[in-house]
Coordinates of C-alpha atoms in Angstrom, one line a residue:
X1 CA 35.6 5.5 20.0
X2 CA 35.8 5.6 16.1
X3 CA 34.6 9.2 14.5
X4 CA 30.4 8.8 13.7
X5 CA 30.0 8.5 9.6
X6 CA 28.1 11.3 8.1
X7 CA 25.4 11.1 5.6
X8 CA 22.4 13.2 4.1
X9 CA 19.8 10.6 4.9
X10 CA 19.7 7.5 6.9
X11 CA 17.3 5.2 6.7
X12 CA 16.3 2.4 9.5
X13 CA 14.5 -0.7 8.5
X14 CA 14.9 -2.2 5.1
X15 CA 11.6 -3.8 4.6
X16 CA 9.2 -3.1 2.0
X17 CA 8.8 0.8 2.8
X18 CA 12.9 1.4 3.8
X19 CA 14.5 -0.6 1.0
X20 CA 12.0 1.6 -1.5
X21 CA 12.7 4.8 0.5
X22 CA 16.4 4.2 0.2
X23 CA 16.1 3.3 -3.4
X24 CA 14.2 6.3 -4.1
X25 CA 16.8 8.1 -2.4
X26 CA 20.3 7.3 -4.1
X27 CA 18.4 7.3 -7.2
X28 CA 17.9 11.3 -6.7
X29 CA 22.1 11.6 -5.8
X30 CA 21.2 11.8 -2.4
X31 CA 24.2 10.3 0.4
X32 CA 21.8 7.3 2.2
X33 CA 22.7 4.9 4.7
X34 CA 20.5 1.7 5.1
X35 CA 20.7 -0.1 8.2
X36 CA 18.5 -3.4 9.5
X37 CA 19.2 -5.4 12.1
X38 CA 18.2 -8.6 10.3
X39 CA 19.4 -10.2 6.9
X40 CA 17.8 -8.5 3.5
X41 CA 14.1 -9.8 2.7
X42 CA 14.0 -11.6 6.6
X43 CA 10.9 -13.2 7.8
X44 CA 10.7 -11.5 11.6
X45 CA 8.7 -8.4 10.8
X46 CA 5.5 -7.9 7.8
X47 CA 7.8 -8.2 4.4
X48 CA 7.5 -11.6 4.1
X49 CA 5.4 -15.0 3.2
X50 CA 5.4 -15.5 -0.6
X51 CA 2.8 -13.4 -1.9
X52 CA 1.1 -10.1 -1.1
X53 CA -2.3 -8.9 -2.3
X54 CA -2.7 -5.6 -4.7
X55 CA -6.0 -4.8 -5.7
X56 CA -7.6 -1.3 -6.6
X57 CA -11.5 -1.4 -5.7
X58 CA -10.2 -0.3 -2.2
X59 CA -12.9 -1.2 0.2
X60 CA -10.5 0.8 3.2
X61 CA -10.9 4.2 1.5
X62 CA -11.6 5.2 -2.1
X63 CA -8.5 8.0 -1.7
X64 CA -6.5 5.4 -1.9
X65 CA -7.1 4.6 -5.5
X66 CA -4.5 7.3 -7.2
X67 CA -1.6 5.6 -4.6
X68 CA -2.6 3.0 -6.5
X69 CA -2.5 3.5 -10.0
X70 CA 1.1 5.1 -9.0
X71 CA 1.8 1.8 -7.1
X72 CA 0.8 -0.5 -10.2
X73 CA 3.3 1.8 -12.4
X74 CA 5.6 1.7 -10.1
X75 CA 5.5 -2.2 -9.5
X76 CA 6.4 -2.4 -13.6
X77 CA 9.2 -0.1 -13.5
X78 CA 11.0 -1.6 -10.6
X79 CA 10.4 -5.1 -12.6
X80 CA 11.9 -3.7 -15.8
X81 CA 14.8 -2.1 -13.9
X82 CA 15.8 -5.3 -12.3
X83 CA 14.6 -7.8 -14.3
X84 CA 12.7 -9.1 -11.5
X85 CA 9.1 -10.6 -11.4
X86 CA 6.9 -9.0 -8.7
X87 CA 3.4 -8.4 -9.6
X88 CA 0.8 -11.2 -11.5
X89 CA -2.7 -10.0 -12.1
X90 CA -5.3 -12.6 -11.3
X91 CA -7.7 -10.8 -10.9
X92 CA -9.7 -10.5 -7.2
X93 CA -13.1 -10.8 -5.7
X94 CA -14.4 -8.9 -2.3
X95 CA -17.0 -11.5 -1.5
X96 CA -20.0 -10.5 1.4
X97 CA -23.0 -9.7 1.8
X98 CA -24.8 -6.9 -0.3
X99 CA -24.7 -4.4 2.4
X100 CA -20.9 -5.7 3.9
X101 CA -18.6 -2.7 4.2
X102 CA -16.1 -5.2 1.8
X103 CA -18.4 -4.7 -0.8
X104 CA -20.1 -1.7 -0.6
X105 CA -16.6 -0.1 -0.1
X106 CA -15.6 -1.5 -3.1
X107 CA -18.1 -0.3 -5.0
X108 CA -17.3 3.0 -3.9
X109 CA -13.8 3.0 -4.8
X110 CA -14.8 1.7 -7.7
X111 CA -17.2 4.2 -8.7
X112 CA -15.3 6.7 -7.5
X113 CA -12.6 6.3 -10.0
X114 CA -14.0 4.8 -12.6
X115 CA -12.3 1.3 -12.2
X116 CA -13.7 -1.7 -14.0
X117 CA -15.5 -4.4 -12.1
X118 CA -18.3 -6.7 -12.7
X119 CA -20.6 -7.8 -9.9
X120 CA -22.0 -11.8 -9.5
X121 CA -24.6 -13.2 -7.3
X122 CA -23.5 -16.7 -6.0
X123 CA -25.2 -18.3 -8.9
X124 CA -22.8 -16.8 -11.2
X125 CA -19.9 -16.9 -8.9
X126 CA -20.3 -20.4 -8.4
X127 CA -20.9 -21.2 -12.3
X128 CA -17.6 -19.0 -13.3
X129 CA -15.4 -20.2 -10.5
X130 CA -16.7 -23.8 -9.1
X131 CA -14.1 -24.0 -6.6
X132 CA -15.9 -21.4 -4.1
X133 CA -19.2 -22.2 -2.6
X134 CA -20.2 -19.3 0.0
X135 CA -23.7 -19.1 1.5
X136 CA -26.6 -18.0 0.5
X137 CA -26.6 -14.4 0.0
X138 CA -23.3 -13.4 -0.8
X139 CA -22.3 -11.3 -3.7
X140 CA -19.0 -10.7 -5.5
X141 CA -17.4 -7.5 -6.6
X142 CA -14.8 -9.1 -9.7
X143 CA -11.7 -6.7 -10.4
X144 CA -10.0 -7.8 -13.0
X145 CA -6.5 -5.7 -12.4
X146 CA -6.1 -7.1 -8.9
X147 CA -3.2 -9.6 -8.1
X148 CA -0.3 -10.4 -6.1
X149 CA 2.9 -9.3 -5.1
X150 CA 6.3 -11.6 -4.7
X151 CA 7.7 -9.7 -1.1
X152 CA 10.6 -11.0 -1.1
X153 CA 11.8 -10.7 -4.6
X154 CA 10.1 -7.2 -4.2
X155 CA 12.0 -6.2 -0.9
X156 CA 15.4 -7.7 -2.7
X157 CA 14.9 -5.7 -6.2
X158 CA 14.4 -2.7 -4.0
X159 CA 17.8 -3.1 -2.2
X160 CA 19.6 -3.9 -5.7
X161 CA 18.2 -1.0 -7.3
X162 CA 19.4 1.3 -4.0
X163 CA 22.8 -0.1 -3.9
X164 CA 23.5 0.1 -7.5
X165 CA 22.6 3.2 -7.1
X166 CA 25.3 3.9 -4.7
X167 CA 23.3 3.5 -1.5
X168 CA 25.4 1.9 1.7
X169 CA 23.3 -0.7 3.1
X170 CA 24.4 -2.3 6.5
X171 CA 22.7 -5.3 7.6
X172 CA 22.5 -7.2 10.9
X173 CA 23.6 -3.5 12.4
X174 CA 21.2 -3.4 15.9
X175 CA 20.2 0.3 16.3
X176 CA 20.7 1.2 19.7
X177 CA 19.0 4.2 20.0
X178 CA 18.8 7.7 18.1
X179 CA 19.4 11.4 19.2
X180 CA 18.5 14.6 17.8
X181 CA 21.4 17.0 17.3
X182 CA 21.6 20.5 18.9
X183 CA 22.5 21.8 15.7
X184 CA 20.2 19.9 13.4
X185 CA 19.8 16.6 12.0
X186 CA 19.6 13.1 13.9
X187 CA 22.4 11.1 15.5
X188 CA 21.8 6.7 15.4
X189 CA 23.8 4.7 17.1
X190 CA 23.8 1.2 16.9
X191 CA 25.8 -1.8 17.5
X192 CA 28.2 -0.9 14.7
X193 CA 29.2 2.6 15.6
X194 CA 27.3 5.9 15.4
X195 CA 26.0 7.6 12.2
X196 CA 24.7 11.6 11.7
X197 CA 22.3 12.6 9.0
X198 CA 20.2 16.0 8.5
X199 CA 17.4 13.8 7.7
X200 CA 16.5 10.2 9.7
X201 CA 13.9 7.8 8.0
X202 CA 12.6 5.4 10.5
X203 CA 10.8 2.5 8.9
X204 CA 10.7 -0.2 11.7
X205 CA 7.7 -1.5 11.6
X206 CA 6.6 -2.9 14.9
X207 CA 9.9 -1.8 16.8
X208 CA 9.1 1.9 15.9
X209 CA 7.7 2.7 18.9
X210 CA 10.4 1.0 21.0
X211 CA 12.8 3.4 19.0
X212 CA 11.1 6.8 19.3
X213 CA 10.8 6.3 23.2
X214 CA 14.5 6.4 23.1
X215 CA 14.0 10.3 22.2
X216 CA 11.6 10.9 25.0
X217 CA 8.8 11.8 22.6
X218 CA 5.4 10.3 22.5
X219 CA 4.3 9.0 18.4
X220 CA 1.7 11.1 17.2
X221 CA -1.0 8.2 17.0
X222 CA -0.9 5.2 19.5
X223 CA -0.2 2.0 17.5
X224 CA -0.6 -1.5 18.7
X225 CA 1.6 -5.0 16.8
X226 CA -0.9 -7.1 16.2
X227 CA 0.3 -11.0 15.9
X228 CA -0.8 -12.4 12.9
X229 CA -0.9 -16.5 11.1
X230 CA -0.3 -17.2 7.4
X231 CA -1.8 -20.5 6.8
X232 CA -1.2 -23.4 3.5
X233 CA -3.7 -25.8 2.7
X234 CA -3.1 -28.5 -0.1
X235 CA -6.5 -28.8 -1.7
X236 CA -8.8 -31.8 -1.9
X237 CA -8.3 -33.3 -5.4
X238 CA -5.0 -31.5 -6.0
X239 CA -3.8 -27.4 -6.8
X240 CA -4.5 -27.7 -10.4
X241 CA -7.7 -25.4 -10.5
X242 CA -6.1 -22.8 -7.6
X243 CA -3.0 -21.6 -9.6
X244 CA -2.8 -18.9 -10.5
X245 CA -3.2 -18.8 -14.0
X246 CA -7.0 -20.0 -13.6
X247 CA -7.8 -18.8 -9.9
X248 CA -8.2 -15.4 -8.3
X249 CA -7.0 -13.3 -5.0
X250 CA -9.8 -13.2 -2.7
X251 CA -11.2 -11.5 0.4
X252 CA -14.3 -12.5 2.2
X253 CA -16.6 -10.7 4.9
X254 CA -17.9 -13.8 6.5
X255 CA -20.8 -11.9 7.8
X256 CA -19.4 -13.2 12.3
X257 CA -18.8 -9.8 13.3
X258 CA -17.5 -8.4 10.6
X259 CA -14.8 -11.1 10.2
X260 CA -12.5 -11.3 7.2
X261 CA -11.1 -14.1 5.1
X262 CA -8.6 -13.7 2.1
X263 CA -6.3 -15.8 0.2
X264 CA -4.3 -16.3 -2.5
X265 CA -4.2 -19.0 -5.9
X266 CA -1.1 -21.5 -5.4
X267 CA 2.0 -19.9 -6.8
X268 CA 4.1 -22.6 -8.8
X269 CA 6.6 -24.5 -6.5
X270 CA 4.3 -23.4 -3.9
X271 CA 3.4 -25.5 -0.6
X272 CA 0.0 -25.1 -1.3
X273 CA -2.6 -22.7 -1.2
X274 CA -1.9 -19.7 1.1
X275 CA -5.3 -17.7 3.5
X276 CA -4.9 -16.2 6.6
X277 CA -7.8 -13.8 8.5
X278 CA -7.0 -10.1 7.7
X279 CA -7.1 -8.6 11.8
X280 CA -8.0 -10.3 14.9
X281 CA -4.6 -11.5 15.8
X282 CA -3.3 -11.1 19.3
X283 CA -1.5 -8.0 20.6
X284 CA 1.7 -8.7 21.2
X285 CA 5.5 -6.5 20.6
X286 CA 8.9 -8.1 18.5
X287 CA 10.1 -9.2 21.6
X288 CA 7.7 -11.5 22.8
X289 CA 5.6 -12.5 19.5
X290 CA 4.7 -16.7 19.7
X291 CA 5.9 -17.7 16.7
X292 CA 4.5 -21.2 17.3
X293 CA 0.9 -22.0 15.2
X294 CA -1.0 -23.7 17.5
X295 CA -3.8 -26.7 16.7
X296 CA -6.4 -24.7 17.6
X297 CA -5.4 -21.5 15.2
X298 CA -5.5 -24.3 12.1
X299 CA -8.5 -26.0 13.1
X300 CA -10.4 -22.3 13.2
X301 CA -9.4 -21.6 10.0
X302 CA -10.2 -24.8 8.1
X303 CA -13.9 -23.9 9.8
X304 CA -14.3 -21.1 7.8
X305 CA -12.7 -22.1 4.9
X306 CA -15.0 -24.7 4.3
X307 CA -18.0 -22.3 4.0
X308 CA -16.2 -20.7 0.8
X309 CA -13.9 -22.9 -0.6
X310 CA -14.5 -26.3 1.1
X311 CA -11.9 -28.5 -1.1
X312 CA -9.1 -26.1 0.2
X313 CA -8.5 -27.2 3.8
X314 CA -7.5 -30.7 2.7
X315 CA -4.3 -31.2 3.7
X316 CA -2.7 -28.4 6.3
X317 CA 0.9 -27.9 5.3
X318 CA 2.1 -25.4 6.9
X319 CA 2.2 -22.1 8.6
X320 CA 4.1 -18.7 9.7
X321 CA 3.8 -15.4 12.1
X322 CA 4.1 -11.9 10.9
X323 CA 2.8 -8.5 12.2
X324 CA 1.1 -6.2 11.7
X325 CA 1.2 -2.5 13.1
X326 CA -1.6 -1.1 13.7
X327 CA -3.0 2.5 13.9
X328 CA -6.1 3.4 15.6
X329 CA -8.1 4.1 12.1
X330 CA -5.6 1.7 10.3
X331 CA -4.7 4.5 8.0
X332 CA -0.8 5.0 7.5
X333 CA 0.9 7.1 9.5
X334 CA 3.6 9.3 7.1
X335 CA 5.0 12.7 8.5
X336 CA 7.8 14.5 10.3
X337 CA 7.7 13.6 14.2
X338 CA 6.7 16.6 15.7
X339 CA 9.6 17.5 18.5
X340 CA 12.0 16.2 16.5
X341 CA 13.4 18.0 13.8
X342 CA 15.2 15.5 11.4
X343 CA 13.0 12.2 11.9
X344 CA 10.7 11.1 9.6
X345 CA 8.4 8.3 10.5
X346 CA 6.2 5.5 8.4
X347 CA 4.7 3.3 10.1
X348 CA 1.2 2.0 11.2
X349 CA 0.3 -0.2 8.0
X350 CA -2.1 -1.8 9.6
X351 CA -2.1 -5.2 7.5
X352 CA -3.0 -3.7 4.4
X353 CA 0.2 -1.1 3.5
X354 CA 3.0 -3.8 1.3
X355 CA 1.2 -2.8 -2.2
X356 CA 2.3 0.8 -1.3
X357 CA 5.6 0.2 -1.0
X358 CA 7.3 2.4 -3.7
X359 CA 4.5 5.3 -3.3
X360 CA 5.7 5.2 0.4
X361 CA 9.1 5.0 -0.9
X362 CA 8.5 8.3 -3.2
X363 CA 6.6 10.0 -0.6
X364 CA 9.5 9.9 2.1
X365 CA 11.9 10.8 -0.4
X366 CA 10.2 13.8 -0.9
X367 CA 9.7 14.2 3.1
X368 CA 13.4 13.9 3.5
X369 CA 14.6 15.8 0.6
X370 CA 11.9 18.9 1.4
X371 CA 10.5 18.3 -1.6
X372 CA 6.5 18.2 -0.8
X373 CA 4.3 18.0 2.1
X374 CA 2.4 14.3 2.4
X375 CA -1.8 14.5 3.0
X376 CA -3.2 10.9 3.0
X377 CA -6.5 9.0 3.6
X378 CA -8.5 10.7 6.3
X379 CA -11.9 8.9 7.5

């Protein structure tokens, strides 16, 4: 068996969160090894999908909102450092009822921080932007710094900026399982051969948990993968008034249970315009996700699209799966792994973590470098 490689840091999944932690990482000098087990910027975990909603009136939690602004900066200086295009504001609307937690949570964070916003009844609404049409009593909260993100090109300017910055990224290399060290530090093997680091950076997404057991330790929080649809519609009367020059991100409380609706203006070259429900998927793991879109899943959607936007379920063209990983409060979970000395873990998104990606990315370069301690969102 050939000698395991040595490195400072190693970091496990190169989606959003590991190709920015990995960046982050060779950019301070540190020795990092990437390693996925799929292609860069793949479509089989939560990176993925054409665009990715960034917003700051943060109906989730308004300690969010300096992530945020760091995110936004962030976002520009990974653009100019690449020459990439990632993030187009459009501004965004949380649409719901008065007393919704969408809206009055976006108020908050609003509030809070001193963001702008503006706030229309439907009558407004429906006189500045003619292509929704909710019911009766529902308000809007407009922010006019919200946007989108490109995933891919983001996950892919990420990995340019960590290898140029002498990172080793291996990909299609299937972790096998991981070890800690008697004397310190974690040991991963994986298809490839094995590789020791002081520090181990496990950003897997939905196969965390899958990995950790392979330590016999328990995750700090329980977290459940969560099957979720991305959904394209070509609108009634063509996509002219949904690009995204003249048409904003969106997110709707549709009032059934607390239900929520988002969506996105047609990008250019686009299949259409892109919505999806944000939770309510079914549980599911990597290993035995449906990947199919079934009749039934479009027809529920074009349902409730029609009672917002009802000239954008014209035409379905097309859909995908992703996942998300859920924690129980749907807050992040960001720390060292207690019991094992060595691993740092980021995981438990919950749907709503992609916009973070190069906070993340800082935060766990400081985890793995000893630089700070990480406190986020609590309820």
């Amino acid at each position: 068996m050939a000698p395991a490689q040595d490195y400072d840091v190693i970091v496990v999944g190169l989606g959003a969160m590991g190709s920015a932690a990995a960046a982050c990482l060779a950019r301070r000098g540190v020795r990092v090894l990437g390693v996925e087990q799929f292609q860069p910027a793949h479509d089989r975990g939560s990176s993925h999908g054409e665009s990715r909603m960034i917003r700051k009136a943060y109906f989730e939690h308004p300690a969010y909102v300096p992530l945020l602004e760091r995110a936004y900066e962030l976002w520009r200086a990974l653009e100019a450092d690449t020459g990439s295009e990632l993030l187009t504001v459009t501004g965004g609307l949380l649409l719901g009822a008065p007393e919704s937690a969408t809206v009055t949570g976006g108020v908050a964070s609003a509030e809070r921080w001193g963001l702008p916003y503006r706030m229309l009844t439907r009558r407004q609404l429906t006189a500045e932007l003619p292509t929704f049409s909710p019911p009766r009593g529902t308000v809007a909260l407009f922010e006019p710094d919200a946007g989108f993100i490109r995933p891919e090109a983001a996950v892919r300017a990420q990995l340019r900026l960590a290898e140029a910055a002498g990172a080793e990224l291996r990909f299609g290399e299937r972790v096998l399982g991981l070890e800690g060290r008697a004397r310190g530090g974690m040991e991963l093997r994986c298809a490839g051969g094995r590789y020791l680091a002081e520090r181990l950076v496990l950003c897997a997404g939905p196969w965390t948990p899958g990995l950790v057991v392979t330590l016999g330790l328990p995750l700090p929080v329980p977290l459940e993968v969560e099957r979720q649809v991305l959904f394209w519609f070509e609108p009634d009367g063509g996509i002219e008034p949904y690009l995204f020059d003249r048409h904003p991100v969106w997110i709707w409380e549709t009032g059934e249970a607390a239900v929520q609706l988002y969506g996105f203006p047609a990008l250019a070259g686009s299949a259409g315009v892109k919505v999806a429900f944000f939770h309510g998927g079914r549980s599911c793991t990597p290993d035995d996700v449906d990947r199919a879109v079934q009749p039934d899943e479009v027809a529920k959607i074009t349902a409730a699209l029609r009672r917002l936007l009802p000239g954008v379920p014209g035409r379905f063209v097309q859909a995908t799966t992703c996942m998300y990983t859920n924690s129980p409060d749907r807050h992040f979970v960001i720390g060292n792994l207690p019991g094992a000395p060595g691993l740092i873990v980021a995981c438990g998104f919950s749907g709503h973590g992609f916009k973070f990606a190069p906070v993340v990315g800082e935060l766990l370069a400081e985890l793995a470098t000893g630089s700070t301690s990480v406190e986020l969102p609590q309820e």
